CSV table of C-alpha atoms and ligand atoms in Angstrom, one decimal:
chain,number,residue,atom,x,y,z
A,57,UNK,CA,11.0,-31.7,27.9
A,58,UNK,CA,12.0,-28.0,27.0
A,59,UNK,CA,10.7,-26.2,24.2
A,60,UNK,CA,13.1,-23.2,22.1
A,61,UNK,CA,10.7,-21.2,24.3
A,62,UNK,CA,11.8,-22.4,27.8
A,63,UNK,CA,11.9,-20.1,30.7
A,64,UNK,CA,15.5,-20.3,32.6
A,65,UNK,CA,16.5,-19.7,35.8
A,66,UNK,CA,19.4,-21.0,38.4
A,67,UNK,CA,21.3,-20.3,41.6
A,68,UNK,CA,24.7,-19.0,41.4
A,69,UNK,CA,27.4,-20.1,44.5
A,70,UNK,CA,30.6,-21.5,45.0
A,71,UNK,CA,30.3,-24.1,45.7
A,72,UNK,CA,27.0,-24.8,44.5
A,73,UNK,CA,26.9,-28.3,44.6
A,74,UNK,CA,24.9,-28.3,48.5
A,75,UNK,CA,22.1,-26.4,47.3
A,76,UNK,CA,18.5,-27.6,47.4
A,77,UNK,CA,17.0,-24.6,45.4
A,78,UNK,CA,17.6,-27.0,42.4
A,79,UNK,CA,15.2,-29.8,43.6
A,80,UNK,CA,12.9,-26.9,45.5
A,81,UNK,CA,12.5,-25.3,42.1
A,82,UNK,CA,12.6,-28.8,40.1
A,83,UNK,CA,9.4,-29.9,42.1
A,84,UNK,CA,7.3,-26.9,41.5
A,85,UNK,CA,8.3,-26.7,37.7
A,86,UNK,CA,7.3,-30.6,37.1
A,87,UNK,CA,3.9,-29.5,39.5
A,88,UNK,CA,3.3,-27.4,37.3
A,89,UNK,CA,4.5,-28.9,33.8
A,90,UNK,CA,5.9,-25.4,33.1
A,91,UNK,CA,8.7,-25.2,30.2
A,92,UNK,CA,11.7,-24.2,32.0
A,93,UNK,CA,14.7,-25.5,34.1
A,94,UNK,CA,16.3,-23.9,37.0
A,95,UNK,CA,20.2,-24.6,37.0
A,96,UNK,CA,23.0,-25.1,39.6
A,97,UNK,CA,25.6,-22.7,38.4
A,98,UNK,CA,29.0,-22.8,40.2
A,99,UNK,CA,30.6,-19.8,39.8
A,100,UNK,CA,34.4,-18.8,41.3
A,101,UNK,CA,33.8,-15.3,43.1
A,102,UNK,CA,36.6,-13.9,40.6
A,103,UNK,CA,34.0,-14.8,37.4
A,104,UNK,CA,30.9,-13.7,39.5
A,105,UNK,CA,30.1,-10.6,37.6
A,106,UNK,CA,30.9,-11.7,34.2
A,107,UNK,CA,28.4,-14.9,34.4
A,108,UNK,CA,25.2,-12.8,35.7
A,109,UNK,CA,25.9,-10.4,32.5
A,110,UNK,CA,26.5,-13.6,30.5
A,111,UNK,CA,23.0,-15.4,31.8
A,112,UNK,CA,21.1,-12.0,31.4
A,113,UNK,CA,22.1,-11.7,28.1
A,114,UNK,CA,21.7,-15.5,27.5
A,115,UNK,CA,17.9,-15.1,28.2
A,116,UNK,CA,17.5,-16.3,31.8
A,117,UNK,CA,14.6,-14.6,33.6
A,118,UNK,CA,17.1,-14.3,36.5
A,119,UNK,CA,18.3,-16.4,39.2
A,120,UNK,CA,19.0,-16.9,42.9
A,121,UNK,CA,22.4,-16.0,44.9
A,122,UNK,CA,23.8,-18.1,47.6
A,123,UNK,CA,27.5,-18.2,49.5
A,124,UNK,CA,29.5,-16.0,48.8
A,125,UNK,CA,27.7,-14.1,46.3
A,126,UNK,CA,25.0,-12.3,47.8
A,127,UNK,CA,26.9,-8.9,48.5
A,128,UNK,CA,28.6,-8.9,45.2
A,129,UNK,CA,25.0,-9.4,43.3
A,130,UNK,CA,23.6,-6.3,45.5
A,131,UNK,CA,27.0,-4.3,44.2
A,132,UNK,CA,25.8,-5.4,40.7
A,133,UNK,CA,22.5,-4.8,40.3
A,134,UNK,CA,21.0,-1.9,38.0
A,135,UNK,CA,18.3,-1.5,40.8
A,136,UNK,CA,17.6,-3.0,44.5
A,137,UNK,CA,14.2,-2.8,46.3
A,138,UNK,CA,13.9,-1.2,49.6
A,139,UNK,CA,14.6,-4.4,51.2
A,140,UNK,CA,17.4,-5.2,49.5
A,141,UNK,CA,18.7,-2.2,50.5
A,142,UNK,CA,18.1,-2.3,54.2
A,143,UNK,CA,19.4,-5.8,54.1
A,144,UNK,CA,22.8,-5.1,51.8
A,145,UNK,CA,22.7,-7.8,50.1
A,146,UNK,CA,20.5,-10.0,47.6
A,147,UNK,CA,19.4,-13.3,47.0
A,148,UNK,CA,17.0,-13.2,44.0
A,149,UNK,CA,17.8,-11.5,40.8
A,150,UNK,CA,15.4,-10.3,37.5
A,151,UNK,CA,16.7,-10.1,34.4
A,152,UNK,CA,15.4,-7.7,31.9
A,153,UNK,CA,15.4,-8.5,28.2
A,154,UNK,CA,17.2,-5.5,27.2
A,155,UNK,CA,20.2,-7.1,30.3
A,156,UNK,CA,19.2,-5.1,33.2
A,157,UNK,CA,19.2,-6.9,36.1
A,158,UNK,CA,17.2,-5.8,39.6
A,159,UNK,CA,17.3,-7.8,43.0
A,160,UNK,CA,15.5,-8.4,46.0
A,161,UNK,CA,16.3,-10.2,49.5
A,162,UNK,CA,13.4,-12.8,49.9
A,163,UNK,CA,15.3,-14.5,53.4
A,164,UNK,CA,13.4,-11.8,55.4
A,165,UNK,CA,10.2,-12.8,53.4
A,166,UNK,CA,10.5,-16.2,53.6
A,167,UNK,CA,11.3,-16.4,57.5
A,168,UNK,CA,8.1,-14.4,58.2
A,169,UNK,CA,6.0,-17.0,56.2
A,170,UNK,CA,7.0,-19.4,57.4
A,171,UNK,CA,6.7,-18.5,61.6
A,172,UNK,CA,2.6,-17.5,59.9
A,173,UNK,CA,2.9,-21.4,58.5
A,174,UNK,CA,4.5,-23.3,61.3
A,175,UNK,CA,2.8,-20.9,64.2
A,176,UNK,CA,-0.5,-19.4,63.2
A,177,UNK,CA,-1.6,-16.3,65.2
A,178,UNK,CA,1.7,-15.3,65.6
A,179,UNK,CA,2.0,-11.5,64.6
A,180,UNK,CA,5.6,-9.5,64.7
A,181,UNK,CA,3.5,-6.8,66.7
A,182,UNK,CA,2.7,-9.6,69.5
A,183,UNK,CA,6.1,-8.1,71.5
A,184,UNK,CA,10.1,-7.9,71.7
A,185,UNK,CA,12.1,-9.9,69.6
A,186,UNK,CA,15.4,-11.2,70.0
A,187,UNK,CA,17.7,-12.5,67.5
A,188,UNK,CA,21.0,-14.5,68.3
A,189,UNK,CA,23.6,-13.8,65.6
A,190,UNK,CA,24.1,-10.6,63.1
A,191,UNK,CA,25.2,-12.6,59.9
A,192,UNK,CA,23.9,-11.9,56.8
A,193,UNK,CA,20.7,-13.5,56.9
A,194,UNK,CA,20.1,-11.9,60.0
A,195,UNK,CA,20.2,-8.4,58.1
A,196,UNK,CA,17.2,-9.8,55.9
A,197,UNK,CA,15.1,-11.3,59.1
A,198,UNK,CA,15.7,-8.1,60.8
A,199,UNK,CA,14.3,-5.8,58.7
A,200,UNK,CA,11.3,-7.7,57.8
A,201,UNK,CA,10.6,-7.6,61.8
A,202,UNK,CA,10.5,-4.4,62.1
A,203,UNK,CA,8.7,-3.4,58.7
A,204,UNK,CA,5.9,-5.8,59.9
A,205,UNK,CA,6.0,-4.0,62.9
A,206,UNK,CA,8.1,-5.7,65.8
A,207,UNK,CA,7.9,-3.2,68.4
A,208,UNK,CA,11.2,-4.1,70.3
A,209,UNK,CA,14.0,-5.7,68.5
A,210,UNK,CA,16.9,-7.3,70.9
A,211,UNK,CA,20.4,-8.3,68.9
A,212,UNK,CA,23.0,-10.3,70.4
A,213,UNK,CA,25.8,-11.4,68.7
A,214,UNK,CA,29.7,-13.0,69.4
A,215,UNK,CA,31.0,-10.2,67.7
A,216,UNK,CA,29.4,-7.4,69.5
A,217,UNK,CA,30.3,-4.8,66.3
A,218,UNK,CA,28.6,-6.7,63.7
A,219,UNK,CA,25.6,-6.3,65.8
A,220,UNK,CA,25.8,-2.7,66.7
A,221,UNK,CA,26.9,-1.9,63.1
A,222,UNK,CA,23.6,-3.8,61.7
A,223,UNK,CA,20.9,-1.7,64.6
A,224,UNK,CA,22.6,1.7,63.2
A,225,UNK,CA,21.9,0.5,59.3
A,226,UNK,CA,18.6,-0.7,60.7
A,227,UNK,CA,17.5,2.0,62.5
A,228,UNK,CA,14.1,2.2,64.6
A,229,UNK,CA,13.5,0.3,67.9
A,230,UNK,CA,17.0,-2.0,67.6
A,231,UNK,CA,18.9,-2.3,70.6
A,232,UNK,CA,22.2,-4.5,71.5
A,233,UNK,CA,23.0,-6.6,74.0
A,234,UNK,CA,25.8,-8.7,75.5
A,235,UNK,CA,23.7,-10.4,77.9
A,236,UNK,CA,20.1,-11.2,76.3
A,237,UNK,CA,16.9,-11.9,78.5
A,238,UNK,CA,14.3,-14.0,77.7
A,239,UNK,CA,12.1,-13.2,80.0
A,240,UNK,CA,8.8,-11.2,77.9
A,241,UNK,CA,9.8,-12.1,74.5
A,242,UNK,CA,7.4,-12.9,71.7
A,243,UNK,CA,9.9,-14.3,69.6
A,244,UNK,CA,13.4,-16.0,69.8
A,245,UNK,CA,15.7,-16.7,66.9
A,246,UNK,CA,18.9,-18.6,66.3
A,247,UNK,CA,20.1,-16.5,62.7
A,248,UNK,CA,23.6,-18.2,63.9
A,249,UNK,CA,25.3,-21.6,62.9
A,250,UNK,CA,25.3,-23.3,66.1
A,251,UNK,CA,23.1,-26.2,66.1
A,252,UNK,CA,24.0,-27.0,62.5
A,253,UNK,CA,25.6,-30.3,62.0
A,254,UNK,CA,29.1,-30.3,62.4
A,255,UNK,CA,29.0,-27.4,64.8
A,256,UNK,CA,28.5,-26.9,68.4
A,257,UNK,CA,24.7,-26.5,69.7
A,258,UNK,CA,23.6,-23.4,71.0
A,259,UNK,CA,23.8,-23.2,75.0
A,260,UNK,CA,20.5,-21.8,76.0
A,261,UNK,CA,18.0,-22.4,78.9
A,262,UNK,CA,14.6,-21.2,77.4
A,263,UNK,CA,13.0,-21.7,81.4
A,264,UNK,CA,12.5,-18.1,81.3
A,265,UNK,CA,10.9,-17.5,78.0
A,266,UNK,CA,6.7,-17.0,78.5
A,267,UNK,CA,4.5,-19.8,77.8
A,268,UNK,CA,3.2,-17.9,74.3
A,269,UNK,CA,6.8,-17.1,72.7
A,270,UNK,CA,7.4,-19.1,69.5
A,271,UNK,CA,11.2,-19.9,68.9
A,272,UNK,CA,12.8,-20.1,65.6
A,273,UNK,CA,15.8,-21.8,64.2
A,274,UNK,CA,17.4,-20.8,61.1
A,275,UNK,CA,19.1,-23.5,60.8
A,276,UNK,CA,18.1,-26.8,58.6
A,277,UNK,CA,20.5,-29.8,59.0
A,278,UNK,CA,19.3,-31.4,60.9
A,279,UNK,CA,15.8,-30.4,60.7
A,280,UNK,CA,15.3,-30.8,64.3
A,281,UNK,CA,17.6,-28.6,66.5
A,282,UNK,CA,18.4,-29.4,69.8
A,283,UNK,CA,16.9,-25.9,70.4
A,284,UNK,CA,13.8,-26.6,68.4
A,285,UNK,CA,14.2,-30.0,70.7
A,286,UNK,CA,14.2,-28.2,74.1
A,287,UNK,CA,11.5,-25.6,72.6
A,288,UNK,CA,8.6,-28.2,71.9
A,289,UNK,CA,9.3,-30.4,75.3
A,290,UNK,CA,8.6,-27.0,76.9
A,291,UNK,CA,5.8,-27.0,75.1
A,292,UNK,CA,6.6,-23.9,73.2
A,293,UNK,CA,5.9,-23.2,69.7
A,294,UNK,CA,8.9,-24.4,67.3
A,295,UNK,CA,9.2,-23.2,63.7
A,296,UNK,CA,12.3,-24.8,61.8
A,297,UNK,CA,14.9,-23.2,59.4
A,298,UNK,CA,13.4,-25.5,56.1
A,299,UNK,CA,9.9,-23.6,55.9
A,300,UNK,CA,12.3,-20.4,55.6
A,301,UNK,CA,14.2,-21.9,52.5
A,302,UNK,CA,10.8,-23.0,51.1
A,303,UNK,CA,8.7,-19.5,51.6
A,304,UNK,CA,11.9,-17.6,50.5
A,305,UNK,CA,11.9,-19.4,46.8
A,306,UNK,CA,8.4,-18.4,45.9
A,307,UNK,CA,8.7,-14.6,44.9
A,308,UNK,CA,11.8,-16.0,42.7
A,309,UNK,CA,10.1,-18.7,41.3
A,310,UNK,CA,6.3,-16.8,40.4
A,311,UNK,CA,8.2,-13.7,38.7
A,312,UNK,CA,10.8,-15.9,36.1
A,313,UNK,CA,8.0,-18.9,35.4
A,314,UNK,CA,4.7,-16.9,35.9
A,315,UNK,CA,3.2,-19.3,38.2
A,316,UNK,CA,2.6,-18.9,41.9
A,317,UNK,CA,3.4,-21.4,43.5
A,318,UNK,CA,2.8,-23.0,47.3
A,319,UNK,CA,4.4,-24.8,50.4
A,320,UNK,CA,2.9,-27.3,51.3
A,321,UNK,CA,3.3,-30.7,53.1
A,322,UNK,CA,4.5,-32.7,49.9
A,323,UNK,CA,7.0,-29.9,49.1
A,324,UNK,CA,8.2,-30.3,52.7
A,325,UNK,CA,8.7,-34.0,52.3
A,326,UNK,CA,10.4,-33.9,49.5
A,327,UNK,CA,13.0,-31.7,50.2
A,328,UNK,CA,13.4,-32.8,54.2
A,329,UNK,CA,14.3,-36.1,52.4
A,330,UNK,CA,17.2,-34.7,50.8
A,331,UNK,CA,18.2,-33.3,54.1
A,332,UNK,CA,18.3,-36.7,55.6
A,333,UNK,CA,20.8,-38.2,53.1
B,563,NAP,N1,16.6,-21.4,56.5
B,563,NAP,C1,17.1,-20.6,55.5
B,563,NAP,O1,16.5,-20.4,54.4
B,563,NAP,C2,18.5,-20.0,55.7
B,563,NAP,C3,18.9,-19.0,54.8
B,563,NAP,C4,20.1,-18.4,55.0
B,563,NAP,C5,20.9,-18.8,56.2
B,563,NAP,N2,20.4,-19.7,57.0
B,563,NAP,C6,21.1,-20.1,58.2
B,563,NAP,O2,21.3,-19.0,59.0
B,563,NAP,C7,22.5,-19.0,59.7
B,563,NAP,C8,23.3,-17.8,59.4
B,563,NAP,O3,23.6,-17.7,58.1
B,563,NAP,P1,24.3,-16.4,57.4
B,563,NAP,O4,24.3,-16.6,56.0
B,563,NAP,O5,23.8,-15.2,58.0
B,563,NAP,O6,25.8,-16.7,57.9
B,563,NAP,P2,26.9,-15.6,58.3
B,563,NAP,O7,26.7,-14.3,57.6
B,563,NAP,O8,28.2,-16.3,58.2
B,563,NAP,O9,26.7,-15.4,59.9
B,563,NAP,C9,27.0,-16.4,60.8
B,563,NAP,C10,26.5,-16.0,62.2
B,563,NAP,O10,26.7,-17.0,63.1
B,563,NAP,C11,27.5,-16.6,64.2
B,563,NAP,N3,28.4,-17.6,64.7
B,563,NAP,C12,29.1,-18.5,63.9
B,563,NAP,N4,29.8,-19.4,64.7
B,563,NAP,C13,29.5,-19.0,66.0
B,563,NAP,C14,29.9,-19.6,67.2
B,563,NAP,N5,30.7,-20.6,67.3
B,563,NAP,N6,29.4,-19.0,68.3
B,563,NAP,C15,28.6,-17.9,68.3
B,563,NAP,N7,28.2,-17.4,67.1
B,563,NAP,C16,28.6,-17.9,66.0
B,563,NAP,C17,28.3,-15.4,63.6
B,563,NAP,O11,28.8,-14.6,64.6
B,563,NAP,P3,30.1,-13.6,64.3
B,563,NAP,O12,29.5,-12.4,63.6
B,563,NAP,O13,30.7,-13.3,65.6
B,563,NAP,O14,31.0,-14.3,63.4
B,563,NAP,C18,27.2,-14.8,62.7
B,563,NAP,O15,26.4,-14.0,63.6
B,563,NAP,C19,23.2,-20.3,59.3
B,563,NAP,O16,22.9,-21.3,60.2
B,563,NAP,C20,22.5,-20.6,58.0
B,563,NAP,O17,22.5,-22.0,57.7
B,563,NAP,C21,19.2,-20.3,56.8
């Protein structure tokens, strides 16, 4: 039930129509029996700048950015935080009432929550990371490494310039590499679309990864990579790609309805049933 007074937000992509942000947002505002909806918005790439003015000026309080928009909102934007910036791109944009419009990249964010969620004690500073892919969510993850400290950040990626143009815009201790070891890592992490369904898994022996790494999958359909698979019947810590989608709503989410809100194992549930169908 919304009130003239209803807070609005929504996620902008074309399509849209595969996006759980909806339902992820949906639960939390019916937790919380806020006044306020959070819209799918399907819009072409050719309209993309014209709707954002459109919903700041319509009131929203801002709204998410998903494929392909999330380099076109940075080029928008009145103002990007500094890790925005490192990652060139957005994915969560405020509205001010007088139409300005500021972003953030909350993918970085999120990712880090949820490896503190899914494996507690795990700290970036534990040792060298290394992270399979240089896409665009990469860029976000990346940066949020280093700034929590990683002290030895390892990209590999198909296309070797992707990854060497990312360490440069990165800067600090990023190196690249064609042929990645996994011997003496703290951290592994597929940030590429391998092991998503449809697509081919990700060829990877983890034998020689220590005992105490934790491996990470950025990918969420299905849930359960065969790379998360091989990772816990090594008995190694596995954190999946959903917590990252969950953790990476909530900055959004606290700023346009004024509620912080938190993951927990009946958000999970519900949205890891949508997954399934
Ligand atoms: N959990 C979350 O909240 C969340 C959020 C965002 C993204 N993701 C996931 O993260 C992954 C990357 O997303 P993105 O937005 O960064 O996509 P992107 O910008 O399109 O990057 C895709 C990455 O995958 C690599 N790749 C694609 N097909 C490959 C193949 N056959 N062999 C080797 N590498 C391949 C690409 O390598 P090239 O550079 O060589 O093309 C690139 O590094 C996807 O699985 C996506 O679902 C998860």
């Amino acid at each position: 039930m919304l009130s003239g007074k209803a807070r609005k937000a929504g996620v902008l992509g074309w399509p849209v129509a595969h996006s759980r942000s909806p339902r992820l947002h949906g639960f939390w505002l019916a937790r919380h029996g806020i006044d306020g909806a959070y819209l799918p918005l399907p819009v072409r790439p050719e309209h993309f700048a014209e709707a954002v003015r459109a919903l700041a000026r319509l009131g929203f309080a801002g709204a998410n950015v998903t494929i392909p928009h999330k380099e076109a909102a940075y080029a928008l934007c009145d103002a990007v935080d500094a890790v925005g910036r490192r990652a060139g791109s957005v994915n969560t944009l405020f509205f001010g009432e007088d139409g300005r419009i500021e972003g953030t990249s909350t993918d970085g964010y999120g990712f880090l929550e949820s490896i503190r969620e899914q494996a507690p004690g795990w700290q970036a500073t534990d040792g060298p990371a290394l992270i399979l892919g240089a896409g665009g969510a990469v860029r976000s993850v990346a940066a949020a490494l280093l700034d929590a400290g990683c002290p030895r950040l390892i990209l590999a990626n198909r296309t070797p310039a992707r990854a060497e143009a990312l360490a440069r815009d990165l800067g600090g201790p990023v190196e690249v590499t064609d042929s990645p070891r996994l011997d003496g890592l703290a951290l592994l992490v597929n940030g590429t679309s391998l092991g998503m369904e449809g697509e081919p898994p990700l060829e990877i022996d983890l034998a020689p990864l220590p005992p105490t790494a934790v491996v990470a999958d950025m990918v969420y359909v299905p849930l359960e990579t065969p790379l998360l698979a091989q990772a816990r019947a090594r008995g190694l810590r596995a954190v999946d790609g959903l917590g990252m989608l969950l953790h990476q709503a909530r900055p959004g989410f606290e700023q346009w309805f004024g509620v912080a809100p938190v993951v927990d194992a009946e958000l999970r549930a519900f949205v890891a049933a949508d997954l399934l169908r």
